[in-house]
Every structure is written in structure tokens, then in C-alpha cells.
Amino acid sequence: MRTTLTKDPDEAAAFIRSGGIVAFPTETVYGLGAAVFDESAVKRIFDAKRRPADNPLIAHIADLEQIHLLAAVIPTSAQKLIDTFFPGPLTIVLQKTDRVPLIATAGLNTIGIRMPRFALAHQFLTACGTPVAAPSANVSGRPSPTTWQAVAEDLEGRIDCILKGEATEIGLESTVVDCTSAVPVVLRSGSVTIEKLRDVVSEIKGINPAETGISKSPGMRHVHYSPRARVIITGSGEQDATEDDAAYIGISRPHTQFGIVMVATDVEDYARSLFEFFRECDRRGLGLIYCEPVEETGFGAALMDRISRAASK
Ligand code: TXA
Ligand code: MG
């Protein structure tokens, strides 16, 4: 299959309207989209990504009206989060309408909904004229793509089109909040932090598998965000040996020599750089990646979640 590369959101959307699958940029990571009500198009996403069929997709919308095509009920807590954080890097899980095919939700009667704020994503979704089901545009298990080149590396020849945009602004996937129970539950941390969520809905449960039940968040069962290299969380920048076949990423400057070093300016910069850094280490065939830990508050919680997952492969 030839993959069309374009910067034109209308050209990319034409593939969606005719049953195709298209990678597109958002403020978090690149997504791989298909028209959500088109079962055979949605199936193609799972095939192209080699995604397990039990991992549900997020439906992306261009305007708030489209929520009603997807969600049967909108509880007050969800409405408050929508009013505050849409468009933006937040996904809300709600009871789905009958129209949403079960293949998109991996058999669940709930659907994740997100309205990206990135302008090119908004133009693309508007031109699609339908909500678009989209997981991250990587082969399952690989780090999420933050550049169109990373999408091409994983999926060129397997998808119809890549809408080329800039490197993504945030670099980690959206916060996912399940609003189907009386007390909403954060299923995945992101740049909409638990502190920000609690400012709007005072009672929200954090991610604690023992407390929330792992079956609620199917994506958590699968290996995520992993480079081929082994990931090790270090003490603050300290490493004894000189290691040319190892890499280091963190905020403090390391004391010794590494094959590749990335010193980020702050937590945001670290998060934005992490997945592309993992990919670059794989391209260079490095065996080990040392990641400096950051404090697990605010956005640091999401960053440490992704680093810990990569380290526990
Ligand atoms: O930032 C993002 O969310 C990106 C961009 C493209 O929007 N998308 C993304 O999709 O990261 P994906 O498929 O890689 O991750 C979606 C996560 C998975 O952990 C999945 O299990 C969870 O959201 N999820 C989706 N629908 C769900 C549902 N109905 N119930 C519980 N969890 C759900
Ligand atoms: Mg993903």
C-alpha cells in the first residue's frame, strides 16, 4: 500500500470519508484515525498497529455537539470536566450510544471521547465530518509517536495517509478519566493533572489498581511505551561507569559519559522529548537508557508513569 504524505487536512480527511485510515497530529501524540461508525475502517486500525482487540479506542471530535452521537448519558461531573478542559488533552469515558460499534470499544459499553485543541487536528476532524476513532499511531508496544517521521517509521506502507504537522507540543498521551461511576476515576495520568481535575470535581479517585480494578482500564494490561533498549531509573544523574552504549535523559547533567545525553530544561521539556529519545536510542542500537526520576506531583506524575512502564517491561 502506498502511504500518501500531506500537509493538507482536507486531503487527509478525504481518506477518512472513503473508509481509509490516516495518522494525524494532536497536541499530545500522533493518532491513527478511522471513521468511528465504519466497522471495517476501525478494524483496519487494529490490523495496521497489531493492536490487541481487547484495547478500546478513543473517539476524537471536532465540536461539542458530536458528543451526543457517542455518549448516551453525560453525568454532571463529566459535563464540568468538558466545560473546563475541552478542547484539550483530556479523554472522558462515558456510556456509549448504540450507534458506536463494539469493535471501537473492544466490546465495552463505554467510549472514551476527546476533543483535541491542536489547530491542524481540529481542521482535519472538522473536514472528516464524523468522530474519528484513534489510538496513538505507533505499532503496539512501541513508544507513541511525537513526529510524523516516527509514524512513518512504524506504519508507512500500512496506512493510507499521514497528515504531516510539527512535533507534538506535550509529548505524552491524554489524561483518561472514567466518568461512568459516581466518583470519577483517573485511568491514565497526563498533562491535565489530578490536581487540576480536583479543582473542578472535588471527588476524583487516583490511579490505584488495587482500588480501581485493573479491568476498568484495558490499556493498562498491555506493554506500553517501550523502546527495545532496557530502561533504568537512576538516582539523580549519578552513574559510576562510562558507558558508550548507554543513553541518559534527565533534568540534571550526568556526571559521566554516555552514548547520547539529553538534558531537559524542565519537566515539560523532559516529557516532550521522552518518546522521541527512546526511538533515537533504538535507531542507534543502544542497549541501555538511564532516566532520571522527577517528583511525582503535577505533570511529573504522568512522566514517571510512562518512565516506570518502560522500565518494567
Ligand atoms: O492523547 C491521546 O489520548 C492519544 C491521541 C491520539 O489522542 N491517543 C491515545 O490512544 O493515546 P491509545 O489508544 O494509545 O490509548 C487509549 C487509552 C488506552 O489505555 C485505553 O485502554 C483507554 O485509553 N481507553 C479507551 N477507551 C476506554 C474505555 N471505554 N474504557 C476504559 N479505558 C479506555
Ligand atoms: Mg497507545
Short mmCIF file of N, CA and C in Angstrom, two decimals, residues 98-184:
data_model
loop_
_atom_site.label_atom_id
_atom_site.label_comp_id
_atom_site.label_asym_id
_atom_site.label_seq_id
_atom_site.Cartn_x
_atom_site.Cartn_y
_atom_site.Cartn_z
N ASP A 98 -25.86 3.27 21.12
CA ASP A 98 -25.91 2.01 20.36
C ASP A 98 -25.18 2.11 19.03
N ARG A 99 -25.13 3.33 18.51
CA ARG A 99 -24.51 3.54 17.20
C ARG A 99 -23.01 3.24 17.18
N VAL A 100 -22.35 3.41 18.31
CA VAL A 100 -20.90 3.18 18.34
C VAL A 100 -20.63 1.67 18.26
N PRO A 101 -19.90 1.22 17.24
CA PRO A 101 -19.69 -0.22 17.10
C PRO A 101 -18.79 -0.78 18.20
N LEU A 102 -19.07 -2.00 18.62
CA LEU A 102 -18.31 -2.61 19.72
C LEU A 102 -16.85 -2.84 19.36
N ILE A 103 -16.55 -2.91 18.08
CA ILE A 103 -15.14 -3.11 17.71
C ILE A 103 -14.30 -1.91 18.17
N ALA A 104 -14.91 -0.71 18.15
CA ALA A 104 -14.16 0.50 18.55
C ALA A 104 -13.91 0.52 20.05
N THR A 105 -14.82 -0.06 20.82
CA THR A 105 -14.72 0.00 22.29
C THR A 105 -14.23 -1.32 22.88
N ALA A 106 -13.76 -2.22 22.01
CA ALA A 106 -13.26 -3.52 22.45
C ALA A 106 -14.33 -4.26 23.26
N GLY A 107 -15.58 -4.14 22.82
CA GLY A 107 -16.66 -4.87 23.46
C GLY A 107 -17.25 -4.20 24.68
N LEU A 108 -16.69 -3.06 25.10
CA LEU A 108 -17.22 -2.37 26.29
C LEU A 108 -18.45 -1.55 25.91
N ASN A 109 -19.31 -1.26 26.92
CA ASN A 109 -20.44 -0.39 26.63
C ASN A 109 -20.13 1.08 26.96
N THR A 110 -18.83 1.36 27.06
CA THR A 110 -18.38 2.74 27.30
C THR A 110 -17.48 3.18 26.15
N ILE A 111 -17.33 4.51 26.01
CA ILE A 111 -16.47 5.05 24.96
C ILE A 111 -15.66 6.23 25.50
N GLY A 112 -14.38 6.27 25.16
CA GLY A 112 -13.52 7.40 25.51
C GLY A 112 -13.71 8.49 24.46
N ILE A 113 -13.87 9.74 24.93
CA ILE A 113 -14.11 10.86 24.00
C ILE A 113 -13.11 11.97 24.28
N ARG A 114 -12.55 12.52 23.21
CA ARG A 114 -11.58 13.61 23.39
C ARG A 114 -11.71 14.60 22.24
N MET A 115 -11.57 15.87 22.56
CA MET A 115 -11.60 16.94 21.56
C MET A 115 -10.24 17.64 21.57
N PRO A 116 -9.37 17.30 20.61
CA PRO A 116 -8.03 17.90 20.62
C PRO A 116 -8.09 19.41 20.42
N ARG A 117 -7.10 20.12 20.98
CA ARG A 117 -7.10 21.58 20.82
C ARG A 117 -6.13 22.03 19.72
N PHE A 118 -5.28 21.12 19.24
CA PHE A 118 -4.29 21.47 18.22
C PHE A 118 -5.01 21.87 16.93
N ALA A 119 -4.64 23.04 16.38
CA ALA A 119 -5.40 23.62 15.25
C ALA A 119 -5.49 22.67 14.05
N LEU A 120 -4.38 22.05 13.66
CA LEU A 120 -4.41 21.18 12.48
C LEU A 120 -5.31 19.95 12.72
N ALA A 121 -5.31 19.44 13.94
CA ALA A 121 -6.20 18.32 14.29
C ALA A 121 -7.65 18.77 14.18
N HIS A 122 -7.93 19.96 14.65
CA HIS A 122 -9.30 20.48 14.59
C HIS A 122 -9.76 20.65 13.14
N GLN A 123 -8.87 21.18 12.29
CA GLN A 123 -9.22 21.34 10.87
C GLN A 123 -9.48 19.98 10.22
N PHE A 124 -8.63 19.02 10.51
CA PHE A 124 -8.77 17.67 9.96
C PHE A 124 -10.07 17.03 10.42
N LEU A 125 -10.34 17.08 11.73
CA LEU A 125 -11.55 16.44 12.27
C LEU A 125 -12.81 17.11 11.74
N THR A 126 -12.77 18.42 11.56
CA THR A 126 -13.91 19.13 11.00
C THR A 126 -14.17 18.65 9.57
N ALA A 127 -13.09 18.53 8.79
CA ALA A 127 -13.23 18.09 7.40
C ALA A 127 -13.69 16.63 7.31
N CYS A 128 -13.39 15.82 8.32
CA CYS A 128 -13.84 14.41 8.32
C CYS A 128 -15.37 14.33 8.42
N GLY A 129 -15.96 15.27 9.14
CA GLY A 129 -17.42 15.30 9.26
C GLY A 129 -17.99 14.18 10.11
N THR A 130 -17.14 13.49 10.86
CA THR A 130 -17.57 12.38 11.72
C THR A 130 -16.56 12.27 12.86
N PRO A 131 -17.00 11.79 14.02
CA PRO A 131 -16.00 11.48 15.05
C PRO A 131 -15.02 10.42 14.52
N VAL A 132 -13.79 10.53 14.94
CA VAL A 132 -12.72 9.67 14.42
C VAL A 132 -12.11 8.86 15.57
N ALA A 133 -12.22 7.53 15.46
CA ALA A 133 -11.61 6.65 16.47
C ALA A 133 -10.12 6.64 16.22
N ALA A 134 -9.32 6.89 17.26
CA ALA A 134 -7.88 6.93 17.04
C ALA A 134 -7.08 6.56 18.27
N PRO A 135 -6.30 5.48 18.20
CA PRO A 135 -5.26 5.23 19.20
C PRO A 135 -4.01 5.98 18.77
N SER A 136 -2.95 5.93 19.57
CA SER A 136 -1.69 6.52 19.15
C SER A 136 -1.19 5.78 17.90
N ALA A 137 -0.48 6.52 17.02
CA ALA A 137 -0.12 6.00 15.70
C ALA A 137 1.22 5.27 15.69
N ASN A 138 1.40 4.36 16.63
CA ASN A 138 2.61 3.55 16.70
C ASN A 138 2.23 2.09 16.55
N VAL A 139 3.19 1.23 16.23
CA VAL A 139 2.94 -0.21 16.33
C VAL A 139 2.79 -0.50 17.82
N SER A 140 1.81 -1.33 18.16
CA SER A 140 1.51 -1.62 19.57
C SER A 140 2.77 -1.97 20.36
N GLY A 141 2.88 -1.36 21.54
CA GLY A 141 4.02 -1.66 22.41
C GLY A 141 5.19 -0.72 22.22
N ARG A 142 5.28 -0.04 21.05
CA ARG A 142 6.37 0.91 20.81
C ARG A 142 6.01 2.27 21.44
N PRO A 143 7.00 3.13 21.64
CA PRO A 143 6.67 4.46 22.19
C PRO A 143 5.71 5.20 21.25
N SER A 144 4.79 5.97 21.81
CA SER A 144 3.87 6.76 20.99
C SER A 144 4.66 7.75 20.14
N PRO A 145 4.19 8.01 18.90
CA PRO A 145 4.94 8.91 18.02
C PRO A 145 4.65 10.38 18.29
N THR A 146 5.71 11.18 18.34
CA THR A 146 5.56 12.61 18.57
C THR A 146 5.96 13.41 17.33
N THR A 147 6.38 12.72 16.27
CA THR A 147 6.70 13.38 14.99
C THR A 147 6.09 12.54 13.86
N TRP A 148 5.87 13.17 12.68
CA TRP A 148 5.32 12.38 11.58
C TRP A 148 6.34 11.36 11.10
N GLN A 149 7.64 11.68 11.28
CA GLN A 149 8.67 10.72 10.86
C GLN A 149 8.60 9.44 11.70
N ALA A 150 8.28 9.58 12.98
CA ALA A 150 8.15 8.39 13.84
C ALA A 150 6.95 7.55 13.41
N VAL A 151 5.87 8.23 12.99
CA VAL A 151 4.71 7.49 12.48
C VAL A 151 5.13 6.70 11.24
N ALA A 152 5.85 7.37 10.32
CA ALA A 152 6.27 6.74 9.07
C ALA A 152 7.16 5.52 9.35
N GLU A 153 8.03 5.67 10.34
CA GLU A 153 8.94 4.58 10.73
C GLU A 153 8.14 3.32 11.09
N ASP A 154 7.04 3.49 11.80
CA ASP A 154 6.25 2.33 12.24
C ASP A 154 5.23 1.89 11.19
N LEU A 155 4.61 2.83 10.47
CA LEU A 155 3.37 2.49 9.75
C LEU A 155 3.36 2.80 8.26
N GLU A 156 4.45 3.36 7.70
CA GLU A 156 4.43 3.66 6.27
C GLU A 156 4.24 2.37 5.49
N GLY A 157 3.34 2.40 4.50
CA GLY A 157 3.04 1.21 3.72
C GLY A 157 1.90 0.40 4.32
N ARG A 158 1.47 0.75 5.53
CA ARG A 158 0.38 0.00 6.21
C ARG A 158 -0.86 0.86 6.39
N ILE A 159 -0.75 2.17 6.12
CA ILE A 159 -1.90 3.08 6.30
C ILE A 159 -2.05 3.97 5.05
N ASP A 160 -3.21 4.59 4.89
CA ASP A 160 -3.48 5.34 3.66
C ASP A 160 -2.75 6.66 3.59
N CYS A 161 -2.63 7.34 4.74
CA CYS A 161 -2.14 8.72 4.68
C CYS A 161 -1.53 9.14 6.02
N ILE A 162 -0.55 10.02 5.95
CA ILE A 162 -0.02 10.70 7.15
C ILE A 162 -0.20 12.19 6.93
N LEU A 163 -0.92 12.82 7.85
CA LEU A 163 -1.04 14.28 7.84
C LEU A 163 0.16 14.83 8.61
N LYS A 164 1.04 15.49 7.87
CA LYS A 164 2.30 15.95 8.46
C LYS A 164 2.11 17.27 9.21
N GLY A 165 2.45 17.27 10.49
CA GLY A 165 2.45 18.50 11.28
C GLY A 165 3.78 18.63 11.98
N GLU A 166 3.85 19.55 12.91
CA GLU A 166 5.05 19.74 13.72
C GLU A 166 5.18 18.61 14.73
N ALA A 167 6.32 18.58 15.43
CA ALA A 167 6.46 17.68 16.57
C ALA A 167 5.40 18.10 17.60
N THR A 168 4.85 17.13 18.33
CA THR A 168 3.73 17.44 19.21
C THR A 168 4.20 18.23 20.44
N GLU A 169 3.30 19.06 20.93
CA GLU A 169 3.63 20.03 21.97
C GLU A 169 3.82 19.38 23.35
N ILE A 170 2.97 18.42 23.69
CA ILE A 170 3.00 17.84 25.05
C ILE A 170 3.86 16.58 25.09
N GLY A 171 3.68 15.69 24.12
CA GLY A 171 4.56 14.54 24.01
C GLY A 171 4.15 13.30 24.80
N LEU A 172 3.20 13.43 25.73
CA LEU A 172 2.63 12.26 26.42
C LEU A 172 1.14 12.22 26.10
N GLU A 173 0.53 11.03 26.14
CA GLU A 173 -0.87 10.85 25.80
C GLU A 173 -1.79 11.56 26.80
N SER A 174 -3.04 11.74 26.39
CA SER A 174 -4.03 12.47 27.20
C SER A 174 -4.30 11.78 28.54
N THR A 175 -4.76 12.57 29.48
CA THR A 175 -5.29 12.07 30.74
C THR A 175 -6.62 11.36 30.41
N VAL A 176 -6.85 10.16 30.97
CA VAL A 176 -8.12 9.45 30.74
C VAL A 176 -8.88 9.37 32.07
N VAL A 177 -10.11 9.88 32.08
CA VAL A 177 -10.94 9.84 33.30
C VAL A 177 -12.24 9.11 33.01
N ASP A 178 -12.52 8.07 33.79
CA ASP A 178 -13.76 7.32 33.66
C ASP A 178 -14.84 8.02 34.48
N CYS A 179 -15.87 8.53 33.78
CA CYS A 179 -16.95 9.26 34.47
C CYS A 179 -18.22 8.43 34.54
N THR A 180 -18.12 7.11 34.41
CA THR A 180 -19.33 6.27 34.43
C THR A 180 -19.72 5.84 35.84
N SER A 181 -18.82 6.01 36.81
CA SER A 181 -19.20 5.67 38.19
C SER A 181 -19.44 6.96 38.97
N ALA A 182 -20.07 6.84 40.14
CA ALA A 182 -20.44 8.02 40.93
C ALA A 182 -19.23 8.92 41.18
N VAL A 183 -18.11 8.30 41.52
CA VAL A 183 -16.87 9.06 41.71
C VAL A 183 -15.97 8.78 40.50
N PRO A 184 -15.66 9.80 39.70
CA PRO A 184 -14.82 9.58 38.53
C PRO A 184 -13.44 9.02 38.92
#
